[in-house]
Amino acid sequence: MTSTDPTNSGTTHINAPAGVPFITIVREFDAPVDALYHAYTDPDLVARWLGPRRYTLTIREWDLRSGGTWSYAHTVPGEDAFYGFHGSFHSVDPGKRIVQTFEFEGAPGHVSLESATFEPVGDRSRVVVHSVYQSLEARDAMISSGMEGGVTEGYEQLDDILAEQGA
Amino acid sequence: MTSTDPTNSGTTHINAPAGVPFITIVREFDAPVDALYHAYTDPDLVARWLGPRRYTLTIREWDLRSGGTWSYAHTVPGEDAFYGFHGSFHSVDPGKRIVQTFEFEGAPGHVSLESATFEPVGDRSRVVVHSVYQSLEARDAMISSGMEGGVTEGYEQLDDILAEQGA
């Protein structure tokens, strides 16, 4: 990846290397890192971008501090679907890095540890999300769940918010 | 492992498999699972057993509930040494399982995710601790730190507490 190539914006790179229980996501944005971090962490904005387009996100809890907790749910308008998620913020280094746990309530007891690192790329920015699973099987199940589409669509919605804010 | 063999008590099995960032610890105790869980989680008792014999453990914070946080420090009487640790309790299922994050403050930013599962073995019990690291290098560094001796000695001190309590 050439970190100064503006044509890299808008492409979500998802890597699930063979044999190790990791998923790494790299995404660049046409916005300064402070604007990216704000849109990434403000619960009113998170509710507008995180997850697949056709889902509605309801933030149930959002205590963004080291030792705080978070919880949200995806629903699909007009359908019975309900997908809950929750976890703890292990550490929050504002503007730079968040380390948190993650559990999908549809697979209770399977927990992952996720770090999101925010980096300036000139006047643009990049987020690197590194997730670690408790087993290779759990990592593979996450990939098989179709998370790739949801992540990609979510970041496209985040692009729209950043553009709208003139970031 | 033959789970009903009483001669297996007192041996701490630590497994760090090649190529995956895991450490798994299995230890059996001559005490019922409820007594083990109590001694494993009561902060006054934890302060007496966790870590190497020559260290003194000071519990700084211990909020044992899903979403709570914990923090403690090891010191060595008469020396300047200070080793701090902290994390979040992602989930606490009393008597059965705890999932928590773990960070050694001497290597800030390196976080692991640890699950401790408590199982009855007849009228004895077993704990299985499965830790997941953010990289193979971080897992290997933990093994190289000499954690094996501290874990083994800690569980021997836990044996003593369980015997003293007539568990």
Short mmCIF file of C-alpha atoms in Angstrom, two decimals:
data_model
loop_
_atom_site.label_atom_id
_atom_site.label_comp_id
_atom_site.label_asym_id
_atom_site.label_seq_id
_atom_site.Cartn_x
_atom_site.Cartn_y
_atom_site.Cartn_z
CA MET A 1 0.00 0.00 0.00
CA THR A 2 1.40 3.42 -0.89
CA SER A 3 0.22 5.54 1.97
CA THR A 4 0.19 8.79 0.07
CA ASP A 5 -1.77 7.53 -2.94
CA PRO A 6 -5.14 9.32 -2.81
CA THR A 7 -6.69 6.71 -5.11
CA ASN A 8 -6.52 4.33 -2.16
CA SER A 9 -9.38 6.15 -0.42
CA GLY A 10 -12.68 4.36 -0.54
CA THR A 11 -11.23 0.87 -0.70
CA THR A 12 -11.67 -1.29 2.38
CA HIS A 13 -8.86 -3.82 2.75
CA ILE A 14 -9.86 -6.83 4.87
CA ASN A 15 -7.19 -9.42 5.60
CA ALA A 16 -7.79 -12.73 7.37
CA PRO A 17 -4.42 -14.49 7.23
CA ALA A 18 -4.35 -18.30 7.15
CA GLY A 19 -3.48 -20.07 10.38
CA VAL A 20 -3.73 -17.15 12.82
CA PRO A 21 -6.99 -15.89 14.43
CA PHE A 22 -6.71 -12.30 13.21
CA ILE A 23 -8.74 -10.00 11.00
CA THR A 24 -7.10 -6.74 9.96
CA ILE A 25 -9.01 -3.96 8.24
CA VAL A 26 -7.30 -0.95 6.66
CA ARG A 27 -9.34 1.97 5.31
CA GLU A 28 -8.32 5.47 4.25
CA PHE A 29 -10.57 8.51 4.32
CA ASP A 30 -10.50 11.89 2.59
CA ALA A 31 -10.62 13.72 5.90
CA PRO A 32 -8.14 14.78 8.57
CA VAL A 33 -7.56 12.30 11.36
CA ASP A 34 -9.38 14.43 13.96
CA ALA A 35 -12.54 14.51 11.83
CA LEU A 36 -12.27 10.76 11.26
CA TYR A 37 -11.86 10.07 14.97
CA HIS A 38 -14.82 12.30 15.82
CA ALA A 39 -17.13 10.59 13.32
CA TYR A 40 -15.81 7.19 14.40
CA THR A 41 -16.62 7.75 18.07
CA ASP A 42 -19.48 10.23 18.43
CA PRO A 43 -22.47 7.99 19.20
CA ASP A 44 -24.93 10.10 17.18
CA LEU A 45 -22.67 9.76 14.13
CA VAL A 46 -21.80 6.11 14.78
CA ALA A 47 -25.54 5.35 14.70
CA ARG A 48 -25.62 6.77 11.16
CA TRP A 49 -22.75 4.83 9.61
CA LEU A 50 -21.81 1.61 11.42
CA GLY A 51 -22.95 -1.56 9.67
CA PRO A 52 -24.86 -2.47 6.50
CA ARG A 53 -26.96 0.22 4.79
CA ARG A 54 -30.32 -1.49 5.28
CA TYR A 55 -29.81 -1.87 9.05
CA THR A 56 -30.79 0.66 11.68
CA LEU A 57 -28.31 1.01 14.52
CA THR A 58 -29.52 1.81 18.02
CA ILE A 59 -26.85 2.72 20.55
CA ARG A 60 -27.86 1.20 23.89
CA GLU A 61 -24.77 2.29 25.83
CA TRP A 62 -21.69 4.30 24.86
CA ASP A 63 -19.29 5.18 27.66
CA LEU A 64 -16.18 6.01 25.62
CA ARG A 65 -13.41 5.97 28.22
CA SER A 66 -10.82 3.45 29.42
CA GLY A 67 -12.86 0.99 31.48
CA GLY A 68 -16.21 2.06 30.01
CA THR A 69 -18.70 -0.17 28.22
CA TRP A 70 -20.63 -0.03 24.97
CA SER A 71 -23.66 -1.78 23.54
CA TYR A 72 -25.69 -1.41 20.36
CA ALA A 73 -28.17 -3.30 18.25
CA HIS A 74 -28.91 -3.58 14.55
CA THR A 75 -32.48 -3.96 13.43
CA VAL A 76 -33.98 -4.12 9.96
CA PRO A 77 -36.99 -1.84 9.42
CA GLY A 78 -40.11 -3.92 8.83
CA GLU A 79 -38.44 -7.17 9.81
CA ASP A 80 -38.13 -9.09 13.04
CA ALA A 81 -34.33 -9.18 12.87
CA PHE A 82 -32.41 -8.04 15.94
CA TYR A 83 -28.64 -8.26 16.28
CA GLY A 84 -27.16 -7.13 19.58
CA PHE A 85 -23.49 -6.47 20.33
CA HIS A 86 -21.66 -5.33 23.45
CA GLY A 87 -18.26 -5.01 25.04
CA SER A 88 -15.84 -3.03 27.16
CA PHE A 89 -13.51 -0.21 26.19
CA HIS A 90 -10.22 -1.47 27.61
CA SER A 91 -8.41 1.75 26.66
CA VAL A 92 -9.26 4.98 24.88
CA ASP A 93 -6.41 7.22 23.72
CA PRO A 94 -8.42 10.05 22.11
CA GLY A 95 -7.60 10.69 18.47
CA LYS A 96 -5.14 7.82 18.38
CA ARG A 97 -6.22 4.36 19.50
CA ILE A 98 -9.11 2.43 21.03
CA VAL A 99 -8.84 -1.13 22.38
CA GLN A 100 -12.14 -2.82 23.12
CA THR A 101 -13.79 -6.20 23.51
CA PHE A 102 -16.55 -7.28 21.14
CA GLU A 103 -19.29 -9.90 21.51
CA PHE A 104 -22.14 -10.67 19.13
CA GLU A 105 -25.07 -11.69 21.28
CA GLY A 106 -26.12 -14.23 18.64
CA ALA A 107 -22.97 -16.22 19.49
CA PRO A 108 -22.77 -15.68 23.25
CA GLY A 109 -19.48 -16.41 24.96
CA HIS A 110 -17.39 -15.78 21.85
CA VAL A 111 -15.44 -12.61 22.54
CA SER A 112 -12.86 -10.84 20.41
CA LEU A 113 -10.37 -8.08 21.20
CA GLU A 114 -10.25 -5.21 18.73
CA SER A 115 -7.83 -2.31 18.40
CA ALA A 116 -8.57 0.65 16.14
CA THR A 117 -5.59 2.89 15.38
CA PHE A 118 -6.09 6.29 13.72
CA GLU A 119 -3.25 7.71 11.66
CA PRO A 120 -2.78 10.90 9.67
CA VAL A 121 -1.89 10.40 6.00
CA GLY A 122 -0.94 13.94 5.02
CA ASP A 123 -4.23 15.84 5.39
CA ARG A 124 -6.13 12.61 4.93
CA SER A 125 -6.31 9.71 7.39
CA ARG A 126 -6.38 6.00 7.89
CA VAL A 127 -7.88 3.60 10.41
CA VAL A 128 -6.32 0.19 11.04
CA VAL A 129 -8.55 -2.25 12.91
CA HIS A 130 -6.88 -5.40 14.23
CA SER A 131 -9.17 -8.03 15.76
CA VAL A 132 -8.02 -11.12 17.63
CA TYR A 133 -10.33 -14.10 18.16
CA GLN A 134 -10.26 -16.84 20.79
CA SER A 135 -9.95 -19.53 18.11
CA LEU A 136 -9.36 -19.88 14.41
CA GLU A 137 -12.89 -21.29 14.13
CA ALA A 138 -14.37 -18.12 15.68
CA ARG A 139 -12.37 -15.95 13.30
CA ASP A 140 -13.49 -18.02 10.32
CA ALA A 141 -17.12 -17.87 11.48
CA MET A 142 -16.89 -14.06 11.58
CA ILE A 143 -15.56 -13.99 8.00
CA SER A 144 -18.29 -16.42 6.88
CA SER A 145 -20.97 -14.24 8.49
CA GLY A 146 -20.69 -11.76 5.66
CA MET A 147 -19.05 -9.09 7.83
CA GLU A 148 -17.08 -7.89 4.81
CA GLY A 149 -20.16 -6.38 3.14
CA GLY A 150 -21.27 -4.68 6.35
CA VAL A 151 -17.85 -3.21 7.03
CA THR A 152 -17.48 -1.94 3.46
CA GLU A 153 -20.95 -0.37 3.40
CA GLY A 154 -20.45 1.13 6.83
CA TYR A 155 -17.26 2.90 5.77
CA GLU A 156 -19.02 4.19 2.63
CA GLN A 157 -21.65 5.74 4.90
CA LEU A 158 -18.82 7.18 7.00
CA ASP A 159 -17.35 8.73 3.79
CA ASP A 160 -20.73 10.44 3.25
CA ILE A 161 -20.78 11.86 6.79
CA LEU A 162 -17.23 13.17 6.47
CA ALA A 163 -18.05 14.78 3.10
CA GLU A 164 -21.23 16.33 4.50
CA GLN A 165 -19.28 17.81 7.39
CA GLY A 166 -16.87 19.35 4.90
CA ALA A 167 -14.04 17.53 6.57
CA MET B 1 -5.32 -35.72 30.64
CA THR B 2 -7.43 -38.16 32.68
CA SER B 3 -9.75 -35.82 34.45
CA THR B 4 -10.47 -38.12 37.40
CA ASP B 5 -6.85 -38.88 38.27
CA PRO B 6 -6.21 -37.18 41.64
CA THR B 7 -2.46 -37.32 41.07
CA ASN B 8 -2.99 -34.62 38.46
CA SER B 9 -3.69 -32.03 41.17
CA GLY B 10 -0.84 -29.68 41.83
CA THR B 11 0.58 -29.78 38.31
CA THR B 12 0.21 -26.61 36.26
CA HIS B 13 0.02 -27.33 32.54
CA ILE B 14 1.03 -24.34 30.40
CA ASN B 15 0.71 -24.70 26.64
CA ALA B 16 1.92 -22.13 24.10
CA PRO B 17 1.28 -23.79 20.73
CA ALA B 18 3.55 -22.90 17.80
CA GLY B 19 2.18 -20.49 15.22
CA VAL B 20 -0.92 -19.24 17.07
CA PRO B 21 -0.94 -16.42 19.67
CA PHE B 22 -2.46 -18.45 22.50
CA ILE B 23 -1.42 -19.53 25.98
CA THR B 24 -3.58 -22.14 27.67
CA ILE B 25 -3.17 -23.04 31.34
CA VAL B 26 -4.90 -26.03 32.93
CA ARG B 27 -4.73 -26.61 36.69
CA GLU B 28 -6.70 -28.94 38.95
CA PHE B 29 -7.38 -28.34 42.64
CA ASP B 30 -8.37 -30.57 45.55
CA ALA B 31 -11.42 -28.45 46.31
CA PRO B 32 -14.97 -28.18 45.02
CA VAL B 33 -15.52 -25.77 42.16
CA ASP B 34 -17.43 -23.27 44.34
CA ALA B 35 -14.50 -23.01 46.78
CA LEU B 36 -12.07 -22.63 43.89
CA TYR B 37 -14.14 -19.87 42.31
CA HIS B 38 -14.44 -18.04 45.62
CA ALA B 39 -10.69 -18.12 46.27
CA TYR B 40 -10.02 -17.20 42.66
CA THR B 41 -12.17 -14.08 42.75
CA ASP B 42 -12.37 -12.74 46.32
CA PRO B 43 -9.94 -9.79 46.27
CA ASP B 44 -8.68 -10.43 49.84
CA LEU B 45 -7.80 -14.00 48.87
CA VAL B 46 -6.47 -13.07 45.42
CA ALA B 47 -4.03 -10.70 47.14
CA ARG B 48 -2.67 -13.73 49.04
CA TRP B 49 -2.07 -16.11 46.14
CA LEU B 50 -1.73 -14.46 42.72
CA GLY B 51 1.83 -14.27 41.39
CA PRO B 52 5.30 -15.32 42.56
CA ARG B 53 5.83 -16.07 46.28
CA ARG B 54 8.28 -13.26 46.92
CA TYR B 55 5.94 -10.60 45.50
CA THR B 56 3.34 -8.68 47.45
CA LEU B 57 0.10 -8.07 45.57
CA THR B 58 -1.88 -4.89 46.17
CA ILE B 59 -5.36 -4.80 44.67
CA ARG B 60 -5.98 -1.26 43.40
CA GLU B 61 -9.43 -1.90 41.92
CA TRP B 62 -11.64 -4.99 41.76
CA ASP B 63 -15.12 -4.53 40.35
CA LEU B 64 -15.99 -8.14 39.52
CA ARG B 65 -19.01 -7.78 37.23
CA SER B 66 -19.59 -7.76 33.49
CA GLY B 67 -18.32 -4.35 32.41
CA GLY B 68 -16.32 -3.76 35.58
CA THR B 69 -12.59 -3.07 35.79
CA TRP B 70 -9.68 -4.44 37.80
CA SER B 71 -6.18 -3.25 38.64
CA TYR B 72 -3.40 -4.55 40.85
CA ALA B 73 0.32 -4.18 41.40
CA HIS B 74 3.13 -6.49 42.44
CA THR B 75 5.90 -5.13 44.60
CA VAL B 76 8.89 -6.83 46.15
CA PRO B 77 9.41 -6.06 49.85
CA GLY B 78 12.63 -4.09 50.34
CA GLU B 79 13.12 -3.48 46.62
CA ASP B 80 12.13 -0.70 44.26
CA ALA B 81 10.32 -3.05 41.89
CA PHE B 82 6.75 -2.18 40.90
CA TYR B 83 4.71 -4.12 38.34
CA GLY B 84 1.24 -2.79 37.58
CA PHE B 85 -1.52 -4.56 35.65
CA HIS B 86 -5.06 -3.58 34.73
CA GLY B 87 -8.01 -4.49 32.54
CA SER B 88 -11.74 -4.82 32.11
CA PHE B 89 -14.04 -7.69 33.04
CA HIS B 90 -15.88 -8.23 29.75
CA SER B 91 -18.15 -10.86 31.29
CA VAL B 92 -18.53 -12.55 34.66
CA ASP B 93 -20.65 -15.70 34.88
CA PRO B 94 -20.29 -16.47 38.61
CA GLY B 95 -18.86 -19.90 39.40
CA LYS B 96 -18.39 -20.68 35.73
CA ARG B 97 -16.46 -18.28 33.51
CA ILE B 98 -14.75 -14.90 33.47
CA VAL B 99 -13.61 -13.12 30.30
CA GLN B 100 -11.32 -10.15 30.88
CA THR B 101 -8.69 -7.99 29.23
CA PHE B 102 -5.17 -7.87 30.63
CA GLU B 103 -2.40 -5.28 30.22
CA PHE B 104 1.00 -5.19 31.90
CA GLU B 105 1.83 -1.55 32.45
CA GLY B 106 5.50 -2.26 31.73
CA ALA B 107 4.52 -2.97 28.10
CA PRO B 108 1.78 -0.37 27.57
CA GLY B 109 -0.53 -0.84 24.63
CA HIS B 110 -0.10 -4.61 24.51
CA VAL B 111 -3.43 -6.08 25.57
CA SER B 112 -4.54 -9.70 25.81
CA LEU B 113 -7.95 -11.30 26.20
CA GLU B 114 -8.21 -13.99 28.85
CA SER B 115 -11.00 -16.44 29.67
CA ALA B 116 -10.98 -18.48 32.86
CA THR B 117 -13.39 -21.42 32.91
CA PHE B 118 -14.15 -23.25 36.17
CA GLU B 119 -15.22 -26.90 35.96
CA PRO B 120 -16.12 -29.52 38.54
CA VAL B 121 -14.06 -32.72 38.42
CA GLY B 122 -16.06 -34.94 40.75
CA ASP B 123 -15.71 -33.21 44.13
CA ARG B 124 -12.51 -31.56 42.92
CA SER B 125 -12.19 -28.85 40.29
CA ARG B 126 -10.25 -27.45 37.39
CA VAL B 127 -9.58 -24.03 35.93
CA VAL B 128 -8.76 -23.58 32.24
CA VAL B 129 -7.28 -20.20 31.34
CA HIS B 130 -7.11 -19.37 27.64
CA SER B 131 -5.28 -16.16 26.70
CA VAL B 132 -5.19 -14.61 23.24
CA TYR B 133 -2.54 -12.06 22.27
CA GLN B 134 -2.56 -9.38 19.57
CA SER B 135 0.51 -10.89 17.90
CA LEU B 136 2.69 -13.99 18.08
CA GLU B 137 5.53 -11.74 19.24
CA ALA B 138 3.49 -10.50 22.21
CA ARG B 139 2.60 -14.07 23.17
CA ASP B 140 6.25 -15.13 22.92
CA ALA B 141 7.34 -12.13 25.01
CA MET B 142 4.90 -13.18 27.74
CA ILE B 143 6.35 -16.72 27.76
CA SER B 144 9.91 -15.31 27.82
CA SER B 145 9.03 -13.05 30.77
CA GLY B 146 9.13 -16.03 33.11
CA MET B 147 5.36 -16.03 33.67
CA GLU B 148 5.46 -19.82 34.04
CA GLY B 149 7.18 -19.66 37.43
CA GLY B 150 4.81 -16.99 38.72
CA VAL B 151 1.73 -18.89 37.58
CA THR B 152 2.97 -22.16 39.11
CA GLU B 153 3.89 -20.56 42.43
CA GLY B 154 0.64 -18.63 42.53
CA TYR B 155 -1.42 -21.80 42.15
CA GLU B 156 0.63 -23.48 44.90
CA GLN B 157 -0.29 -20.58 47.19
CA LEU B 158 -3.91 -21.06 46.09
CA ASP B 159 -3.63 -24.76 47.07
CA ASP B 160 -2.57 -23.62 50.54
CA ILE B 161 -5.55 -21.25 50.90
CA LEU B 162 -7.97 -23.95 49.79
CA ALA B 163 -6.45 -26.47 52.25
CA GLU B 164 -6.57 -23.90 55.08
CA GLN B 165 -10.23 -23.24 54.37
CA GLY B 166 -10.88 -26.98 54.61
CA ALA B 167 -12.32 -26.89 51.13
#
